[in-house]
Amino acid sequence: MRAKDSSPPDGGYGWVVVVSAFMVMGLTAAVLKTFGLFFVEIQQHFDELASTTSWITSVTIAVFHLGAPVASSLCVRYSHRAVVITGGLLAFSGMALGFLGLNMIWMYATTGFLQGLGISFSWTPAISIVSHYFSKKRALANAIASAGECAFAFTFGPFFQWLISQYGWKGTLLIIGGIQLNICVCGVLMRPLASSCLLETSHSEAETPPGNGTSRTDKEAKSPTTHKAFNWTLVRRPEFVLYAIFGILAAMSFFVPPLFLVPLSYSLGIDESWTASLLSILAMADFAGRLLCGWYANLHITKPVHLLTMTITLISTSLMLLPLANNYLSLAIFTSFYGFFFGTTVAVHITVLADVVGMPDFDSALGLFMLIRSTGGFVGPPLAGLIMDMAGDYRAGFYMAGATLVLSAGILVTLDHLQQRKERGSQTTTKPEKSTLPYPSLHLLRLQ
């Protein structure tokens, strides 16, 4: 009975969880993604440099990542549901207090720290519980859940622009905080699985080498307390360390385009009404990329890490080409390319993490991965802002982001080589021996 309870249902109520996670992604990551609409407003209100204003987003991103291990630990100790509800309340508090807009320090503390902690406590358990509810369809489920970020960003772009024009940036922050209270409703719907350990079934033959009578999953199923404690020893695994380095480099780049796309369009003389539509185009292309990549990954034709390497290479290329745009049409085309390839990357990178560490350690790995990746998210936007201030051109930040992603692709290639070498070594050690006798001559005698 325990084995049945611990098996991911791969459907059923799991789709309700996916829809709830879809909503959470939209009410957290989509808000962060469209915060570029507030960038110019806040910069002009406080009369600050781009690098100074960008620290609001940097603090949000950093706390979002730094809070992930705490969120994962609380999920293990309590439940995903309780942590998501707490995250919704924190996100509301951050925006509601940001409404006061006292000074830049206040903005760092509210829309930066509190909002980042709320996103962390909502996003982390939401994406984690989806992976627990699905096994064979995990890539597709993760892609659908993460697509909520793009679906909401598509509508949030013009909607927030309209709110700012009607109520100002301060009033808009308060309204957004009220909308984010719906995260608590989504959290209530995230019903924990019957099993306390939420282990993955042995659906992948690769985890059961020939000649080995017991799979890794079978051993884990016999120990219901396998991951009741947060596993900090993951930092000793070379594969996890490499993937974490990839995460740092990727985070340095991923948050730059959404933040500086609006200022870049302004520098090209594009009207405000058209600028908001760029974020919608970005979200639409992102949405298409996630669903298409999730569907393709679910076919199990290409190894997830290979697919991720290809998407990272394509997104870095699109970032290098985006600054070549000199009008709205060309900027919209390059933005759509970037959005599509970004979507394909997001759809598969959580699945790759699960493959690297295994599901019993997934909660701990997700928290640690987000923690380590925070350094990239913290440094990336201010570094891009500094480069832009020095160059006097917003294009410079996009070149920096593209170059950093090229390095991250190289890390993924190294990770793949390490995994392949370990797999070959495992096959060699588990291969049945041709002879049990110590000397070849005795083996020949036995054959005779």
GROMACS .gro file of C-alpha atoms in nm, residues 99-410:
model
  312
   99PHE     CA    1   0.287   5.191  -0.220
  100LEU     CA    2   0.421   5.439   0.038
  101GLY     CA    3   0.734   5.497  -0.175
  102LEU     CA    4   0.927   5.682   0.097
  103ASN     CA    5   1.277   5.652  -0.054
  104MET     CA    6   1.500   5.411  -0.242
  105ILE     CA    7   1.599   5.225   0.075
  106TRP     CA    8   1.230   5.173   0.148
  107MET     CA    9   1.179   5.039  -0.204
  108TYR     CA   10   1.469   4.797  -0.158
  109ALA     CA   11   1.310   4.669   0.165
  110THR     CA   12   0.950   4.637   0.039
  111THR     CA   13   0.922   4.573  -0.335
  112GLY     CA   14   1.272   4.428  -0.315
  113PHE     CA   15   1.309   4.215  -0.001
  114LEU     CA   16   0.950   4.136   0.101
  115GLN     CA   17   0.830   4.083  -0.256
  116GLY     CA   18   1.131   3.861  -0.328
  117LEU     CA   19   1.066   3.651  -0.018
  118GLY     CA   20   0.699   3.618  -0.114
  119ILE     CA   21   0.791   3.505  -0.464
  120SER     CA   22   1.041   3.254  -0.322
  121PHE     CA   23   0.791   3.106  -0.076
  122SER     CA   24   0.530   3.077  -0.353
  123TRP     CA   25   0.732   2.979  -0.660
  124THR     CA   26   0.960   2.718  -0.501
  125PRO     CA   27   0.696   2.488  -0.346
  126ALA     CA   28   0.461   2.534  -0.644
  127ILE     CA   29   0.715   2.407  -0.898
  128SER     CA   30   0.834   2.141  -0.654
  129ILE     CA   31   0.494   1.984  -0.588
  130VAL     CA   32   0.425   1.958  -0.962
  131SER     CA   33   0.740   1.747  -1.001
  132HIS     CA   34   0.622   1.521  -0.719
  133TYR     CA   35   0.277   1.469  -0.874
  134PHE     CA   36   0.423   1.368  -1.212
  135SER     CA   37   0.690   1.126  -1.327
  136LYS     CA   38   0.655   1.018  -1.692
  137LYS     CA   39   0.477   1.343  -1.782
  138ARG     CA   40   0.696   1.562  -1.564
  139ALA     CA   41   0.847   1.768  -1.848
  140LEU     CA   42   0.502   1.846  -1.991
  141ALA     CA   43   0.352   1.927  -1.649
  142ASN     CA   44   0.642   2.159  -1.563
  143ALA     CA   45   0.611   2.330  -1.899
  144ILE     CA   46   0.237   2.393  -1.853
  145ALA     CA   47   0.284   2.519  -1.497
  146SER     CA   48   0.571   2.750  -1.590
  147ALA     CA   49   0.370   2.882  -1.888
  148GLY     CA   50   0.158   3.074  -1.638
  149GLU     CA   51   0.442   3.324  -1.617
  150CYS     CA   52   0.407   3.408  -1.988
  151ALA     CA   53   0.029   3.394  -2.007
  152PHE     CA   54   0.000   3.649  -1.725
  153ALA     CA   55   0.291   3.860  -1.851
  154PHE     CA   56   0.110   3.887  -2.186
  155THR     CA   57  -0.186   4.061  -2.019
  156PHE     CA   58   0.007   4.226  -1.736
  157GLY     CA   59   0.216   4.437  -1.979
  158PRO     CA   60  -0.066   4.653  -2.121
  159PHE     CA   61  -0.273   4.619  -1.801
  160PHE     CA   62   0.002   4.756  -1.575
  161GLN     CA   63   0.077   5.030  -1.828
  162TRP     CA   64  -0.289   5.136  -1.811
  163LEU     CA   65  -0.289   5.118  -1.431
  164ILE     CA   66   0.021   5.339  -1.411
  165SER     CA   67  -0.141   5.597  -1.640
  166GLN     CA   68  -0.458   5.597  -1.427
  167TYR     CA   69  -0.331   5.557  -1.069
  168GLY     CA   70   0.044   5.628  -1.090
  169TRP     CA   71   0.316   5.378  -1.012
  170LYS     CA   72   0.243   5.386  -0.637
  171GLY     CA   73  -0.127   5.310  -0.673
  172THR     CA   74  -0.046   5.034  -0.922
  173LEU     CA   75   0.181   4.864  -0.668
  174LEU     CA   76  -0.106   4.853  -0.418
  175ILE     CA   77  -0.345   4.705  -0.676
  176ILE     CA   78  -0.090   4.441  -0.775
  177GLY     CA   79  -0.048   4.347  -0.409
  178GLY     CA   80  -0.422   4.287  -0.382
  179ILE     CA   81  -0.415   4.068  -0.693
  180GLN     CA   82  -0.130   3.865  -0.547
  181LEU     CA   83  -0.348   3.762  -0.252
  182ASN     CA   84  -0.494   3.504  -0.493
  183ILE     CA   85  -0.170   3.308  -0.440
  184CYS     CA   86  -0.316   3.201  -0.104
  185VAL     CA   87  -0.620   3.050  -0.282
  186CYS     CA   88  -0.389   2.857  -0.513
  187GLY     CA   89  -0.195   2.731  -0.213
  188VAL     CA   90  -0.509   2.589  -0.055
  189LEU     CA   91  -0.565   2.378  -0.370
  190MET     CA   92  -0.216   2.223  -0.350
  191ARG     CA   93  -0.319   1.911  -0.163
  192PRO     CA   94  -0.025   1.704  -0.034
  193LEU     CA   95   0.016   1.352  -0.171
  194ALA     CA   96  -0.093   1.064   0.054
  195SER     CA   97   0.264   0.950   0.107
  196SER     CA   98   0.487   1.148   0.339
  197CYS     CA   99   0.794   1.091   0.126
  198LEU     CA  100   0.661   1.150  -0.228
  199LEU     CA  101   0.906   0.920  -0.398
  200GLU     CA  102   0.944   0.866  -0.769
  201THR     CA  103   0.856   0.533  -0.929
  202SER     CA  104   1.114   0.342  -1.123
  203HIS     CA  105   0.975   0.423  -1.468
  204SER     CA  106   1.320   0.478  -1.619
  205GLU     CA  107   1.509   0.160  -1.702
  206ALA     CA  108   1.829   0.363  -1.703
  207GLU     CA  109   1.817   0.375  -1.324
  208THR     CA  110   1.817  -0.007  -1.306
  209PRO     CA  111   2.141  -0.138  -1.461
  210PRO     CA  112   2.132  -0.490  -1.610
  211GLY     CA  113   2.225  -0.755  -1.359
  212ASN     CA  114   2.133  -0.538  -1.063
  213GLY     CA  115   1.831  -0.678  -0.889
  214THR     CA  116   1.744  -0.367  -0.691
  215SER     CA  117   1.692  -0.023  -0.840
  216ARG     CA  118   1.779   0.300  -0.664
  217THR     CA  119   1.410   0.383  -0.636
  218ASP     CA  120   1.332   0.046  -0.476
  219LYS     CA  121   1.594   0.110  -0.210
  220GLU     CA  122   1.455   0.456  -0.145
  221ALA     CA  123   1.099   0.322  -0.119
  222LYS     CA  124   1.209   0.102   0.171
  223SER     CA  125   1.320   0.411   0.363
  224PRO     CA  126   1.020   0.643   0.406
  225THR     CA  127   1.236   0.897   0.591
  226THR     CA  128   1.487   0.929   0.305
  227HIS     CA  129   1.441   1.301   0.254
  228LYS     CA  130   1.273   1.418   0.571
  229ALA     CA  131   1.577   1.639   0.635
  230PHE     CA  132   1.728   1.898   0.404
  231ASN     CA  133   2.025   1.744   0.219
  232TRP     CA  134   2.315   1.991   0.226
  233THR     CA  135   2.563   1.728   0.105
  234LEU     CA  136   2.450   1.783  -0.254
  235VAL     CA  137   2.722   2.048  -0.283
  236ARG     CA  138   2.974   1.761  -0.281
  237ARG     CA  139   2.836   1.610  -0.601
  238PRO     CA  140   3.032   1.729  -0.908
  239GLU     CA  141   2.724   1.709  -1.133
  240PHE     CA  142   2.520   1.932  -0.903
  241VAL     CA  143   2.808   2.180  -0.867
  242LEU     CA  144   2.840   2.209  -1.245
  243TYR     CA  145   2.467   2.261  -1.283
  244ALA     CA  146   2.474   2.526  -1.011
  245ILE     CA  147   2.752   2.712  -1.197
  246PHE     CA  148   2.537   2.699  -1.507
  247GLY     CA  149   2.255   2.848  -1.300
  248ILE     CA  150   2.474   3.138  -1.182
  249LEU     CA  151   2.577   3.231  -1.536
  250ALA     CA  152   2.223   3.192  -1.670
  251ALA     CA  153   2.075   3.406  -1.392
  252MET     CA  154   2.322   3.684  -1.473
  253SER     CA  155   2.164   3.701  -1.818
  254PHE     CA  156   1.799   3.601  -1.789
  255PHE     CA  157   1.683   3.902  -1.587
  256VAL     CA  158   1.856   4.164  -1.802
  257PRO     CA  159   1.630   4.171  -2.115
  258PRO     CA  160   1.291   4.204  -1.936
  259LEU     CA  161   1.432   4.483  -1.718
  260PHE     CA  162   1.602   4.687  -1.991
  261LEU     CA  163   1.384   4.612  -2.293
  262VAL     CA  164   1.150   4.902  -2.210
  263PRO     CA  165   1.434   5.158  -2.160
  264LEU     CA  166   1.597   5.035  -2.483
  265SER     CA  167   1.275   5.095  -2.676
  266TYR     CA  168   1.248   5.445  -2.527
  267SER     CA  169   1.605   5.520  -2.638
  268LEU     CA  170   1.504   5.423  -2.993
  269GLY     CA  171   1.220   5.675  -2.980
  270ILE     CA  172   0.940   5.417  -2.973
  271ASP     CA  173   0.607   5.540  -2.834
  272GLU     CA  174   0.499   5.421  -2.487
  273SER     CA  175   0.187   5.247  -2.618
  274TRP     CA  176   0.399   5.035  -2.854
  275THR     CA  177   0.660   4.969  -2.586
  276ALA     CA  178   0.411   4.789  -2.363
  277SER     CA  179   0.321   4.562  -2.655
  278LEU     CA  180   0.684   4.443  -2.669
  279LEU     CA  181   0.639   4.279  -2.329
  280SER     CA  182   0.324   4.111  -2.460
  281ILE     CA  183   0.511   3.982  -2.765
  282LEU     CA  184   0.787   3.856  -2.537
  283ALA     CA  185   0.532   3.677  -2.319
  284MET     CA  186   0.346   3.526  -2.616
  285ALA     CA  187   0.665   3.386  -2.771
  286ASP     CA  188   0.778   3.263  -2.429
  287PHE     CA  189   0.444   3.084  -2.383
  288ALA     CA  190   0.474   2.911  -2.722
  289GLY     CA  191   0.833   2.807  -2.651
  290ARG     CA  192   0.747   2.649  -2.316
  291LEU     CA  193   0.454   2.445  -2.441
  292LEU     CA  194   0.631   2.331  -2.757
  293CYS     CA  195   0.948   2.234  -2.570
  294GLY     CA  196   0.746   2.061  -2.296
  295TRP     CA  197   0.559   1.857  -2.557
  296TYR     CA  198   0.882   1.768  -2.738
  297ALA     CA  199   1.065   1.676  -2.416
  298ASN     CA  200   0.773   1.451  -2.321
  299LEU     CA  201   0.841   1.242  -2.635
  300HIS     CA  202   1.182   1.147  -2.486
  301ILE     CA  203   1.353   1.179  -2.824
  302THR     CA  204   1.634   1.407  -2.705
  303LYS     CA  205   1.815   1.383  -2.373
  304PRO     CA  206   1.699   1.678  -2.156
  305VAL     CA  207   2.052   1.811  -2.095
  306HIS     CA  208   2.119   1.808  -2.472
  307LEU     CA  209   1.794   1.993  -2.533
  308LEU     CA  210   1.885   2.251  -2.269
  309THR     CA  211   2.229   2.305  -2.422
  310MET     CA  212   2.073   2.371  -2.761
  311THR     CA  213   1.818   2.617  -2.624
  312ILE     CA  214   2.084   2.808  -2.427
  313THR     CA  215   2.297   2.840  -2.740
  314LEU     CA  216   2.000   2.973  -2.938
  315ILE     CA  217   1.896   3.221  -2.669
  316SER     CA  218   2.250   3.360  -2.647
  317THR     CA  219   2.250   3.408  -3.025
  318SER     CA  220   1.917   3.592  -3.014
  319LEU     CA  221   2.046   3.821  -2.736
  320MET     CA  222   2.351   3.909  -2.942
  321LEU     CA  223   2.126   3.998  -3.237
  322LEU     CA  224   1.859   4.190  -3.042
  323PRO     CA  225   2.065   4.512  -3.003
  324LEU     CA  226   2.088   4.536  -3.384
  325ALA     CA  227   1.724   4.646  -3.390
  326ASN     CA  228   1.674   5.013  -3.480
  327ASN     CA  229   1.292   5.040  -3.500
  328TYR     CA  230   0.980   4.887  -3.351
  329LEU     CA  231   0.936   4.612  -3.614
  330SER     CA  232   1.292   4.481  -3.593
  331LEU     CA  233   1.288   4.505  -3.212
  332ALA     CA  234   0.961   4.310  -3.201
  333ILE     CA  235   1.106   4.036  -3.426
  334PHE     CA  236   1.425   3.992  -3.219
  335THR     CA  237   1.221   4.008  -2.897
  336SER     CA  238   0.997   3.725  -3.020
  337PHE     CA  239   1.304   3.511  -3.099
  338TYR     CA  240   1.448   3.576  -2.755
  339GLY     CA  241   1.114   3.505  -2.586
  340PHE     CA  242   1.064   3.175  -2.770
  341PHE     CA  243   1.409   3.037  -2.690
  342PHE     CA  244   1.386   3.161  -2.332
  343GLY     CA  245   1.059   2.969  -2.299
  344THR     CA  246   1.214   2.648  -2.427
  345THR     CA  247   1.494   2.688  -2.172
  346VAL     CA  248   1.262   2.741  -1.876
  347ALA     CA  249   1.045   2.446  -1.980
  348VAL     CA  250   1.326   2.193  -1.950
  349HIS     CA  251   1.580   2.320  -1.693
  350ILE     CA  252   1.386   2.194  -1.387
  351THR     CA  253   1.353   1.851  -1.549
  352VAL     CA  254   1.731   1.845  -1.601
  353LEU     CA  255   1.784   1.926  -1.233
  354ALA     CA  256   1.560   1.632  -1.136
  355ASP     CA  257   1.762   1.405  -1.364
  356VAL     CA  258   2.090   1.526  -1.214
  357VAL     CA  259   2.002   1.461  -0.847
  358GLY     CA  260   1.700   1.224  -0.850
  359MET     CA  261   1.357   1.293  -0.702
  360PRO     CA  262   1.429   1.195  -0.338
  361ASP     CA  263   1.675   1.488  -0.318
  362PHE     CA  264   1.482   1.717  -0.552
  363ASP     CA  265   1.336   1.949  -0.284
  364SER     CA  266   1.679   2.002  -0.131
  365ALA     CA  267   1.842   2.037  -0.473
  366LEU     CA  268   1.589   2.295  -0.589
  367GLY     CA  269   1.645   2.505  -0.277
  368LEU     CA  270   2.024   2.483  -0.301
  369PHE     CA  271   2.019   2.549  -0.675
  370MET     CA  272   1.813   2.864  -0.624
  371LEU     CA  273   2.042   2.973  -0.338
  372ILE     CA  274   2.360   2.935  -0.539
  373ARG     CA  275   2.200   3.083  -0.851
  374SER     CA  276   2.108   3.394  -0.651
  375THR     CA  277   2.459   3.532  -0.690
  376GLY     CA  278   2.403   3.556  -1.064
  377GLY     CA  279   2.062   3.719  -1.029
  378PHE     CA  280   2.201   3.963  -0.773
  379VAL     CA  281   2.501   4.069  -0.980
  380GLY     CA  282   2.354   4.052  -1.331
  381PRO     CA  283   2.118   4.354  -1.350
  382PRO     CA  284   2.347   4.601  -1.165
  383LEU     CA  285   2.644   4.486  -1.375
  384ALA     CA  286   2.442   4.536  -1.692
  385GLY     CA  287   2.327   4.876  -1.561
  386LEU     CA  288   2.686   4.975  -1.484
  387ILE     CA  289   2.799   4.872  -1.833
  388MET     CA  290   2.512   5.070  -1.982
  389ASP     CA  291   2.602   5.379  -1.778
  390MET     CA  292   2.966   5.352  -1.887
  391ALA     CA  293   2.885   5.289  -2.253
  392GLY     CA  294   2.594   5.533  -2.262
  393ASP     CA  295   2.392   5.275  -2.456
  394TYR     CA  296   2.137   5.017  -2.341
  395ARG     CA  297   2.261   4.776  -2.609
  396ALA     CA  298   2.578   4.704  -2.411
  397GLY     CA  299   2.383   4.519  -2.140
  398PHE     CA  300   2.232   4.281  -2.395
  399TYR     CA  301   2.575   4.196  -2.535
  400MET     CA  302   2.693   4.118  -2.181
  401ALA     CA  303   2.396   3.887  -2.124
  402GLY     CA  304   2.454   3.700  -2.449
  403ALA     CA  305   2.823   3.646  -2.380
  404THR     CA  306   2.749   3.510  -2.031
  405LEU     CA  307   2.504   3.257  -2.174
  406VAL     CA  308   2.771   3.128  -2.412
  407LEU     CA  309   2.981   3.040  -2.107
  408SER     CA  310   2.684   2.867  -1.942
  409ALA     CA  311   2.638   2.648  -2.252
  410GLY     CA  312   2.999   2.536  -2.215
   0.00000   0.00000   0.00000
